[in-house]
PDB file of C-alpha atoms in Angstrom:
ATOM      1  CA  MET A  20     -30.077 -58.026  -7.889  1.00 54.00           C
ATOM      2  CA  LYS A  21     -31.441 -54.770  -7.731  1.00 51.00           C
ATOM      3  CA  SER A  22     -31.422 -54.814  -3.895  1.00 59.00           C
ATOM      4  CA  GLU A  23     -27.858 -55.646  -4.073  1.00 60.00           C
ATOM      5  CA  SER A  24     -26.896 -52.494  -6.642  1.00 59.00           C
ATOM      6  CA  TRP A  25     -29.016 -50.162  -4.515  1.00 57.00           C
ATOM      7  CA  ALA A  26     -26.779 -51.104  -1.707  1.00 57.00           C
ATOM      8  CA  ILE A  27     -23.555 -50.524  -3.409  1.00 55.00           C
ATOM      9  CA  VAL A  28     -24.776 -47.058  -4.207  1.00 48.00           C
ATOM     10  CA  ALA A  29     -25.944 -46.248  -1.174  1.00 52.00           C
ATOM     11  CA  SER A  30     -22.621 -47.536   0.539  1.00 58.00           C
ATOM     12  CA  ILE A  31     -20.742 -45.097  -1.998  1.00 52.00           C
ATOM     13  CA  LEU A  32     -22.909 -42.083  -1.169  1.00 49.00           C
ATOM     14  CA  ALA A  33     -22.387 -42.437   2.564  1.00 50.00           C
ATOM     15  CA  GLY A  34     -18.742 -42.748   2.106  1.00 51.00           C
ATOM     16  CA  VAL A  35     -18.588 -39.575   0.072  1.00 44.00           C
ATOM     17  CA  ALA A  36     -20.697 -37.780   2.499  1.00 46.00           C
ATOM     18  CA  LEU A  37     -18.328 -39.147   5.212  1.00 46.00           C
ATOM     19  CA  VAL A  38     -15.497 -37.647   3.187  1.00 43.00           C
ATOM     20  CA  GLY A  39     -17.271 -34.596   2.833  1.00 45.00           C
ATOM     21  CA  PHE A  40     -17.966 -34.212   6.640  1.00 44.00           C
ATOM     22  CA  PHE A  41     -14.296 -34.404   7.357  1.00 44.00           C
ATOM     23  CA  ALA A  42     -13.107 -32.313   4.637  1.00 42.00           C
ATOM     24  CA  ALA A  43     -15.632 -29.758   5.403  1.00 45.00           C
ATOM     25  CA  PRO A  44     -13.569 -28.125   8.186  1.00 46.00           C
ATOM     26  CA  SER A  45     -10.302 -28.051   6.211  1.00 45.00           C
ATOM     27  CA  LEU A  46     -12.173 -26.738   3.218  1.00 45.00           C
ATOM     28  CA  LEU A  47     -13.498 -23.578   5.312  1.00 53.00           C
ATOM     29  CA  LYS A  48     -10.294 -23.154   6.894  1.00 58.00           C
ATOM     30  CA  GLY A  49      -8.902 -22.371   3.738  1.00 67.00           C
ATOM     31  CA  PRO A  50      -5.528 -22.586   2.510  1.00 79.00           C
ATOM     32  CA  PRO A  51      -2.420 -22.306   4.657  1.00 85.00           C
ATOM     33  CA  ARG A  52      -1.157 -19.027   5.644  1.00 86.00           C
ATOM     34  CA  ASP A  53       1.626 -16.706   7.592  1.00 86.00           C
ATOM     35  CA  PRO A  54      -0.150 -16.477  10.833  1.00 85.00           C
ATOM     36  CA  ASP A  55       0.908 -12.854  11.428  1.00 84.00           C
ATOM     37  CA  SER A  56       0.536 -11.382   7.674  1.00 86.00           C
ATOM     38  CA  LEU A  57      -2.200 -13.765   6.647  1.00 86.00           C
ATOM     39  CA  CYS A  58      -0.666 -14.019   3.377  1.00 90.00           C
ATOM     40  CA  LEU A  59      -0.547 -17.350   1.567  1.00 90.00           C
ATOM     41  CA  LYS A  60       2.285 -19.410   2.622  1.00 90.00           C
ATOM     42  CA  THR A  61       3.039 -19.559  -1.201  1.00 90.00           C
ATOM     43  CA  GLY A  62       3.153 -15.558  -1.318  1.00 90.00           C
ATOM     44  CA  ALA A  63       0.878 -12.703  -1.660  1.00 93.00           C
ATOM     45  CA  VAL A  64      -0.811 -12.022  -5.112  1.00 95.00           C
ATOM     46  CA  GLY A  65      -0.375  -8.419  -5.759  1.00 96.00           C
ATOM     47  CA  HIS A  66       0.666  -5.631  -3.682  1.00 97.00           C
ATOM     48  CA  THR A  67      -0.558  -2.340  -2.396  1.00 97.00           C
ATOM     49  CA  LEU A  68       1.926  -0.095  -0.862  1.00 96.00           C
ATOM     50  CA  VAL A  69       0.912   3.193   0.748  1.00 94.00           C
ATOM     51  CA  LEU A  70       3.877   5.800   1.156  1.00 94.00           C
ATOM     52  CA  VAL A  71       3.023   8.500   3.461  1.00 91.00           C
ATOM     53  CA  ASP A  72       5.396  11.616   3.839  1.00 91.00           C
ATOM     54  CA  LYS A  73       5.107  13.061   7.193  1.00 86.00           C
ATOM     55  CA  SER A  74       8.207  15.363   6.900  1.00 84.00           C
ATOM     56  CA  ASP A  75       5.823  18.523   7.530  1.00 82.00           C
ATOM     57  CA  PRO A  76       2.913  19.093   9.714  1.00 80.00           C
ATOM     58  CA  TRP A  77      -0.864  18.098   8.366  1.00 81.00           C
ATOM     59  CA  SER A  78      -4.268  19.287   9.393  1.00 81.00           C
ATOM     60  CA  GLU A  79      -6.633  16.906  11.316  1.00 79.00           C
ATOM     61  CA  VAL A  80      -8.681  17.498   8.165  1.00 85.00           C
ATOM     62  CA  GLN A  81      -6.208  16.350   6.121  1.00 85.00           C
ATOM     63  CA  ALA A  82      -5.224  13.554   8.330  1.00 82.00           C
ATOM     64  CA  GLY A  83      -9.092  12.489   8.229  1.00 83.00           C
ATOM     65  CA  ARG A  84      -9.138  12.561   4.452  1.00 88.00           C
ATOM     66  CA  LEU A  85      -6.018   9.727   4.343  1.00 87.00           C
ATOM     67  CA  LYS A  86      -7.933   7.612   6.917  1.00 83.00           C
ATOM     68  CA  ARG A  87     -10.600   7.449   4.591  1.00 87.00           C
ATOM     69  CA  LEU A  88      -8.539   7.081   1.706  1.00 91.00           C
ATOM     70  CA  VAL A  89      -6.808   3.961   3.367  1.00 87.00           C
ATOM     71  CA  LYS A  90      -9.588   2.633   4.537  1.00 84.00           C
ATOM     72  CA  GLN A  91     -11.337   2.405   1.236  1.00 89.00           C
ATOM     73  CA  ILE A  92      -8.318   0.996  -0.302  1.00 91.00           C
ATOM     74  CA  GLY A  93      -8.541  -1.806   2.524  1.00 86.00           C
ATOM     75  CA  ASP A  94     -12.074  -2.370   1.804  1.00 85.00           C
ATOM     76  CA  ASP A  95     -11.463  -3.017  -2.105  1.00 91.00           C
ATOM     77  CA  LEU A  96      -8.593  -5.064  -1.606  1.00 90.00           C
ATOM     78  CA  PRO A  97      -8.884  -8.300  -3.464  1.00 91.00           C
ATOM     79  CA  ALA A  98      -8.397 -11.530  -1.737  1.00 89.00           C
ATOM     80  CA  ASP A  99      -4.832 -12.697  -0.838  1.00 91.00           C
ATOM     81  CA  ARG A 100      -3.539  -9.232  -1.777  1.00 94.00           C
ATOM     82  CA  MET A 101      -0.780  -7.495   0.244  1.00 94.00           C
ATOM     83  CA  LEU A 102      -1.638  -4.063   1.607  1.00 94.00           C
ATOM     84  CA  SER A 103       1.502  -2.129   3.329  1.00 93.00           C
ATOM     85  CA  ILE A 104       1.454   1.318   5.056  1.00 91.00           C
ATOM     86  CA  TYR A 105       4.860   3.049   5.306  1.00 91.00           C
ATOM     87  CA  VAL A 106       5.542   6.512   6.973  1.00 88.00           C
ATOM     88  CA  PHE A 107       8.540   8.411   6.828  1.00 88.00           C
ATOM     89  CA  ASN A 108       9.526  11.908   7.876  1.00 84.00           C
ATOM     90  CA  ASP A 109      12.737  14.406   7.373  1.00 79.00           C
ATOM     91  CA  VAL A 110      15.009  11.869   9.662  1.00 74.00           C
ATOM     92  CA  PHE A 111      15.120   9.558   6.796  1.00 75.00           C
ATOM     93  CA  GLU A 112      16.863   5.923   7.843  1.00 82.00           C
ATOM     94  CA  PRO A 113      16.862   3.371   5.137  1.00 87.00           C
ATOM     95  CA  GLY A 114      14.971   0.243   6.189  1.00 89.00           C
ATOM     96  CA  PHE A 115      12.348   1.976   8.128  1.00 89.00           C
ATOM     97  CA  PRO A 116       9.345  -0.565   9.198  1.00 90.00           C
ATOM     98  CA  PRO A 117       5.863  -0.424   7.904  1.00 90.00           C
ATOM     99  CA  LEU A 118       3.208   0.664  10.433  1.00 84.00           C
ATOM    100  CA  LEU A 119       1.059  -2.248   8.650  1.00 85.00           C
ATOM    101  CA  SER A 120       1.635  -4.861   6.537  1.00 90.00           C
ATOM    102  CA  LEU A 121      -1.147  -7.762   5.927  1.00 88.00           C
ATOM    103  CA  CYS A 122      -2.885  -9.973   3.209  1.00 90.00           C
ATOM    104  CA  ASN A 123      -6.631 -10.009   3.087  1.00 87.00           C
ATOM    105  CA  PRO A 124      -7.391 -13.586   3.318  1.00 84.00           C
ATOM    106  CA  GLY A 125     -10.828 -12.956   1.529  1.00 80.00           C
ATOM    107  CA  ARG A 126     -14.599 -13.534   2.990  1.00 69.00           C
ATOM    108  CA  THR A 127     -14.972 -16.888   1.368  1.00 59.00           C
ATOM    109  CA  ALA A 128     -17.575 -18.853   3.433  1.00 51.00           C
ATOM    110  CA  SER A 129     -19.802 -22.021   3.494  1.00 48.00           C
ATOM    111  CA  GLU A 130     -23.142 -21.388   2.010  1.00 42.00           C
ATOM    112  CA  LEU A 131     -24.592 -23.775   4.590  1.00 44.00           C
ATOM    113  CA  ILE A 132     -23.443 -22.160   7.717  1.00 46.00           C
ATOM    114  CA  GLY A 133     -22.666 -18.373   6.445  1.00 43.00           C
ATOM    115  CA  ASN A 134     -19.779 -18.016   8.518  1.00 51.00           C
ATOM    116  CA  PRO A 135     -16.906 -16.186   7.396  1.00 54.00           C
ATOM    117  CA  ARG A 136     -13.537 -17.887   7.453  1.00 64.00           C
ATOM    118  CA  ARG A 137     -11.456 -17.352  10.838  1.00 73.00           C
ATOM    119  CA  ASP A 138      -8.912 -15.750   9.010  1.00 70.00           C
ATOM    120  CA  TYR A 139     -10.968 -13.044   7.583  1.00 72.00           C
ATOM    121  CA  VAL A 140     -12.422 -12.249  10.875  1.00 75.00           C
ATOM    122  CA  ARG A 141      -8.545 -11.748  12.056  1.00 75.00           C
ATOM    123  CA  TRP A 142      -7.869  -9.473   9.036  1.00 72.00           C
ATOM    124  CA  VAL A 143     -10.685  -7.374  10.088  1.00 74.00           C
ATOM    125  CA  GLU A 144      -9.314  -6.903  13.470  1.00 76.00           C
ATOM    126  CA  LYS A 145      -5.847  -6.916  12.291  1.00 72.00           C
ATOM    127  CA  PHE A 146      -6.499  -4.109   9.683  1.00 71.00           C
ATOM    128  CA  GLY A 147      -9.139  -2.276  11.660  1.00 68.00           C
ATOM    129  CA  ARG A 148      -7.787  -1.203  15.162  1.00 69.00           C
ATOM    130  CA  PRO A 149      -4.100  -1.201  14.131  1.00 66.00           C
ATOM    131  CA  LEU A 150      -4.928   0.961  11.473  1.00 68.00           C
ATOM    132  CA  ASP A 151      -6.573   3.546  13.451  1.00 71.00           C
ATOM    133  CA  GLU A 152      -3.564   3.403  15.733  1.00 70.00           C
ATOM    134  CA  ALA A 153      -1.100   3.893  13.123  1.00 65.00           C
ATOM    135  CA  LEU A 154      -3.109   7.100  11.249  1.00 67.00           C
ATOM    136  CA  SER A 155      -3.640   8.717  14.625  1.00 71.00           C
ATOM    137  CA  VAL A 156       0.334   9.608  14.154  1.00 65.00           C
ATOM    138  CA  LEU A 157      -0.778  11.856  11.025  1.00 60.00           C
ATOM    139  CA  THR A 158      -2.673  14.159  13.540  1.00 58.00           C
ATOM    140  CA  GLN A 159       0.435  14.794  15.519  1.00 66.00           C
ATOM    141  CA  PRO A 160       2.725  17.704  14.558  1.00 59.00           C
ATOM    142  CA  ALA A 161       5.616  17.023  12.218  1.00 64.00           C
ATOM    143  CA  LYS A 162       8.615  19.096  11.839  1.00 62.00           C
ATOM    144  CA  GLY A 163      11.805  18.944   9.637  1.00 66.00           C
ATOM    145  CA  ASN A 164      14.135  20.728   7.366  1.00 72.00           C
ATOM    146  CA  LEU A 165      14.430  17.860   5.025  1.00 81.00           C
ATOM    147  CA  SER A 166      11.495  16.025   2.973  1.00 88.00           C
ATOM    148  CA  PRO A 167      13.438  13.089   1.182  1.00 90.00           C
ATOM    149  CA  ILE A 168      10.709  11.765  -1.173  1.00 92.00           C
ATOM    150  CA  VAL A 169      12.717  10.302  -3.745  1.00 91.00           C
ATOM    151  CA  GLU A 170      15.001   8.588  -1.405  1.00 91.00           C
ATOM    152  CA  ALA A 171      11.916   6.887   0.751  1.00 93.00           C
ATOM    153  CA  VAL A 172      10.353   5.626  -2.606  1.00 93.00           C
ATOM    154  CA  GLY A 173      13.610   4.019  -4.032  1.00 92.00           C
ATOM    155  CA  ASP A 174      14.023   2.610  -0.407  1.00 93.00           C
ATOM    156  CA  VAL A 175      10.834   0.913   0.020  1.00 94.00           C
ATOM    157  CA  VAL A 176      10.098  -0.878  -3.592  1.00 92.00           C
ATOM    158  CA  SER A 177      13.894  -2.015  -3.799  1.00 92.00           C
ATOM    159  CA  ARG A 178      13.159  -4.299  -0.645  1.00 92.00           C
ATOM    160  CA  PRO A 179      12.787  -8.131  -1.021  1.00 91.00           C
ATOM    161  CA  GLU A 180       9.676  -8.020   1.435  1.00 90.00           C
ATOM    162  CA  THR A 181       7.844  -5.710  -0.775  1.00 92.00           C
ATOM    163  CA  ARG A 182       8.099  -7.852  -3.805  1.00 89.00           C
ATOM    164  CA  VAL A 183       5.343 -10.498  -4.683  1.00 91.00           C
ATOM    165  CA  ARG A 184       5.266 -13.822  -6.554  1.00 86.00           C
ATOM    166  CA  ALA A 185       2.219 -12.518  -8.844  1.00 90.00           C
ATOM    167  CA  GLY A 186       0.025  -9.916  -9.134  1.00 92.00           C
ATOM    168  CA  ASP A 187       0.769  -6.276 -10.032  1.00 94.00           C
ATOM    169  CA  LYS A 188       1.900  -3.836  -7.601  1.00 95.00           C
ATOM    170  CA  ALA A 189       0.498  -0.303  -6.959  1.00 97.00           C
ATOM    171  CA  LEU A 190       2.305   2.436  -5.116  1.00 97.00           C
ATOM    172  CA  VAL A 191       0.176   5.352  -3.643  1.00 97.00           C
ATOM    173  CA  LEU A 192       2.346   8.121  -2.627  1.00 96.00           C
ATOM    174  CA  VAL A 193       0.561  10.372  -0.217  1.00 94.00           C
ATOM    175  CA  SER A 194       2.810  13.555  -0.066  1.00 93.00           C
ATOM    176  CA  ASP A 195       2.921  17.515  -0.419  1.00 92.00           C
ATOM    177  CA  MET A 196       5.747  16.601  -3.130  1.00 93.00           C
ATOM    178  CA  MET A 197       7.822  19.429  -1.654  1.00 91.00           C
ATOM    179  CA  GLN A 198      11.237  17.323  -2.208  1.00 90.00           C
ATOM    180  CA  ASN A 199      14.035  18.727  -0.176  1.00 88.00           C
ATOM    181  CA  SER A 200      17.117  16.783   0.269  1.00 86.00           C
ATOM    182  CA  SER A 201      20.776  16.836  -0.897  1.00 83.00           C
ATOM    183  CA  GLN A 202      19.893  14.913  -4.142  1.00 84.00           C
ATOM    184  CA  PHE A 203      17.388  17.731  -5.221  1.00 86.00           C
ATOM    185  CA  THR A 204      15.005  20.523  -3.528  1.00 86.00           C
ATOM    186  CA  VAL A 205      12.163  22.414  -5.357  1.00 85.00           C
ATOM    187  CA  PHE A 206      13.381  25.250  -2.842  1.00 82.00           C
ATOM    188  CA  GLY A 207      15.484  27.934  -3.536  1.00 69.00           C
ATOM    189  CA  THR A 208      15.745  30.854  -6.155  1.00 68.00           C
ATOM    190  CA  THR A 209      18.380  30.109  -8.753  1.00 69.00           C
ATOM    191  CA  PRO A 210      17.387  28.059 -11.776  1.00 67.00           C
ATOM    192  CA  ALA A 211      19.671  25.391 -10.630  1.00 64.00           C
ATOM    193  CA  ALA A 212      17.313  24.681  -7.713  1.00 63.00           C
ATOM    194  CA  ARG A 213      14.377  23.739  -9.843  1.00 68.00           C
ATOM    195  CA  ASP A 214      16.014  22.389 -12.867  1.00 76.00           C
ATOM    196  CA  PRO A 215      13.408  19.997 -14.257  1.00 78.00           C
ATOM    197  CA  GLU A 216      16.165  17.922 -16.126  1.00 85.00           C
ATOM    198  CA  ARG A 217      18.185  17.348 -12.463  1.00 85.00           C
ATOM    199  CA  ILE A 218      14.804  16.028 -10.961  1.00 86.00           C
ATOM    200  CA  LYS A 219      14.143  13.717 -14.083  1.00 87.00           C
ATOM    201  CA  ARG A 220      17.373  12.222 -14.173  1.00 89.00           C
ATOM    202  CA  LEU A 221      17.139  11.697 -10.282  1.00 89.00           C
ATOM    203  CA  VAL A 222      13.718  10.025 -10.598  1.00 89.00           C
ATOM    204  CA  GLY A 223      14.604   8.066 -13.515  1.00 88.00           C
ATOM    205  CA  LYS A 224      17.782   6.725 -11.676  1.00 89.00           C
ATOM    206  CA  VAL A 225      15.922   5.713  -8.544  1.00 88.00           C
ATOM    207  CA  TRP A 226      12.935   4.143 -10.584  1.00 87.00           C
ATOM    208  CA  GLN A 227      15.282   2.110 -12.707  1.00 85.00           C
ATOM    209  CA  ASP A 228      17.669   0.990 -10.066  1.00 88.00           C
ATOM    210  CA  SER A 229      15.151   0.496  -7.315  1.00 88.00           C
ATOM    211  CA  GLY A 230      12.686  -1.451  -9.580  1.00 86.00           C
ATOM    212  CA  ALA A 231       9.952   1.479  -9.065  1.00 87.00           C
ATOM    213  CA  LYS A 232       9.435   1.099 -12.934  1.00 84.00           C
ATOM    214  CA  ASP A 233       7.473  -2.181 -12.107  1.00 87.00           C
ATOM    215  CA  TRP A 234       4.927  -0.281  -9.888  1.00 94.00           C
ATOM    216  CA  LYS A 235       1.635   1.352 -10.781  1.00 95.00           C
ATOM    217  CA  LEU A 236       2.154   5.035  -9.380  1.00 95.00           C
ATOM    218  CA  GLN A 237      -0.627   7.088  -7.989  1.00 97.00           C
ATOM    219  CA  ILE A 238       0.375  10.321  -6.423  1.00 97.00           C
ATOM    220  CA  HIS A 239      -2.117  11.989  -3.879  1.00 96.00           C
ATOM    221  CA  GLN A 240      -0.755  15.393  -3.267  1.00 95.00           C
ATOM    222  CA  VAL A 241      -1.911  16.970   0.369  1.00 91.00           C
ATOM    223  CA  GLN A 242      -1.337  20.707   0.888  1.00 85.00           C
ATOM    224  CA  GLY A 243       0.346  20.478   4.220  1.00 81.00           C
ATOM    225  CA  VAL A 244       1.432  23.880   5.329  1.00 82.00           C
ATOM    226  CA  TYR A 245       2.078  25.254   1.662  1.00 87.00           C
ATOM    227  CA  ASP A 246       0.046  27.616  -0.143  1.00 88.00           C
ATOM    228  CA  PRO A 247      -1.478  26.596  -3.480  1.00 91.00           C
ATOM    229  CA  GLN A 248       0.861  28.297  -5.764  1.00 91.00           C
ATOM    230  CA  ARG A 249       3.893  26.626  -4.235  1.00 89.00           C
ATOM    231  CA  LEU A 250       1.957  23.138  -4.550  1.00 92.00           C
ATOM    232  CA  GLU A 251       1.268  23.890  -7.808  1.00 92.00           C
ATOM    233  CA  GLN A 252       4.763  24.774  -8.889  1.00 89.00           C
ATOM    234  CA  ALA A 253       6.044  21.419  -7.361  1.00 91.00           C
ATOM    235  CA  GLY A 254       3.353  19.396  -9.022  1.00 93.00           C
ATOM    236  CA  ALA A 255       4.155  20.908 -12.535  1.00 92.00           C
ATOM    237  CA  LEU A 256       7.802  19.992 -11.965  1.00 90.00           C
ATOM    238  CA  TRP A 257       7.138  16.521 -10.849  1.00 92.00           C
ATOM    239  CA  GLN A 258       4.947  15.907 -13.449  1.00 93.00           C
ATOM    240  CA  GLN A 259       7.175  17.157 -16.085  1.00 90.00           C
ATOM    241  CA  ALA A 260      10.043  14.671 -14.575  1.00 89.00           C
ATOM    242  CA  LEU A 261       8.118  11.701 -14.579  1.00 91.00           C
ATOM    243  CA  ARG A 262       6.830  12.120 -18.117  1.00 91.00           C
ATOM    244  CA  GLY A 263      10.397  12.694 -18.942  1.00 88.00           C
ATOM    245  CA  ALA A 264      11.276   9.384 -17.552  1.00 86.00           C
ATOM    246  CA  ASN A 265       8.447   7.921 -18.919  1.00 88.00           C
ATOM    247  CA  ILE A 266       6.850   6.844 -15.783  1.00 89.00           C
ATOM    248  CA  ALA A 267       3.312   6.456 -15.906  1.00 91.00           C
ATOM    249  CA  PHE A 268       1.324   8.132 -13.080  1.00 94.00           C
ATOM    250  CA  VAL A 269      -2.236   9.216 -11.788  1.00 96.00           C
ATOM    251  CA  TRP A 270      -2.057  12.592  -9.907  1.00 96.00           C
ATOM    252  CA  GLU A 271      -4.859  13.413  -7.480  1.00 94.00           C
ATOM    253  CA  ARG A 272      -5.198  15.898  -4.873  1.00 91.00           C
ATOM    254  CA  LEU A 273      -6.114  14.904  -1.418  1.00 86.00           C
TER     255      LEU A 273
END
């Protein structure tokens, strides 16, 4: 009787082992993902969007700082979160494409074999080299009469492709913050040109209409070609407008 019981147990264990053997490749492969973006087929969980203003030239040193910032963001990106990088210049065209838009599939691995998932290897390959190529444009001279910062923010955050099904959304804006467009400019000598109420109304409207209010805002102000005093004036104007519009933000210098 005991031998029969042991035989049954052994048969069950063998069956479990066999199921595990065939299931292991599927488990290691992970959940189904979009082959291009590496995002879950059910959608990304959270989104970090880096928006870079190249309407004025940067030095190689400043471009190097941005590269380190973005690489750090990529290294710290949680699994299944999307990272997008957009760059705009003075010729603003609605719907301009991202330089990069990928999800981090995570490095979950089998404890037995110690090999990272194939999707994670693809993430490293698709994030590393394309990022180097994409950010190389920041060392190239840029020149223009306009700097449509508010317009670019409103455009990218209102798109269906930047929305996510779950998780928070972070907007990392890298710019000298020298707004200059038909809607508002920090240049000019008349009081109306730098009226904080005008930019507060503009920012508030754009943030409300585009859905930017749902994003956590980080601003990294880069020097570009402007002297520190001009940057300080623009920064103070922006910060006053953001606070007046009840928009939470973190402000840093790049």
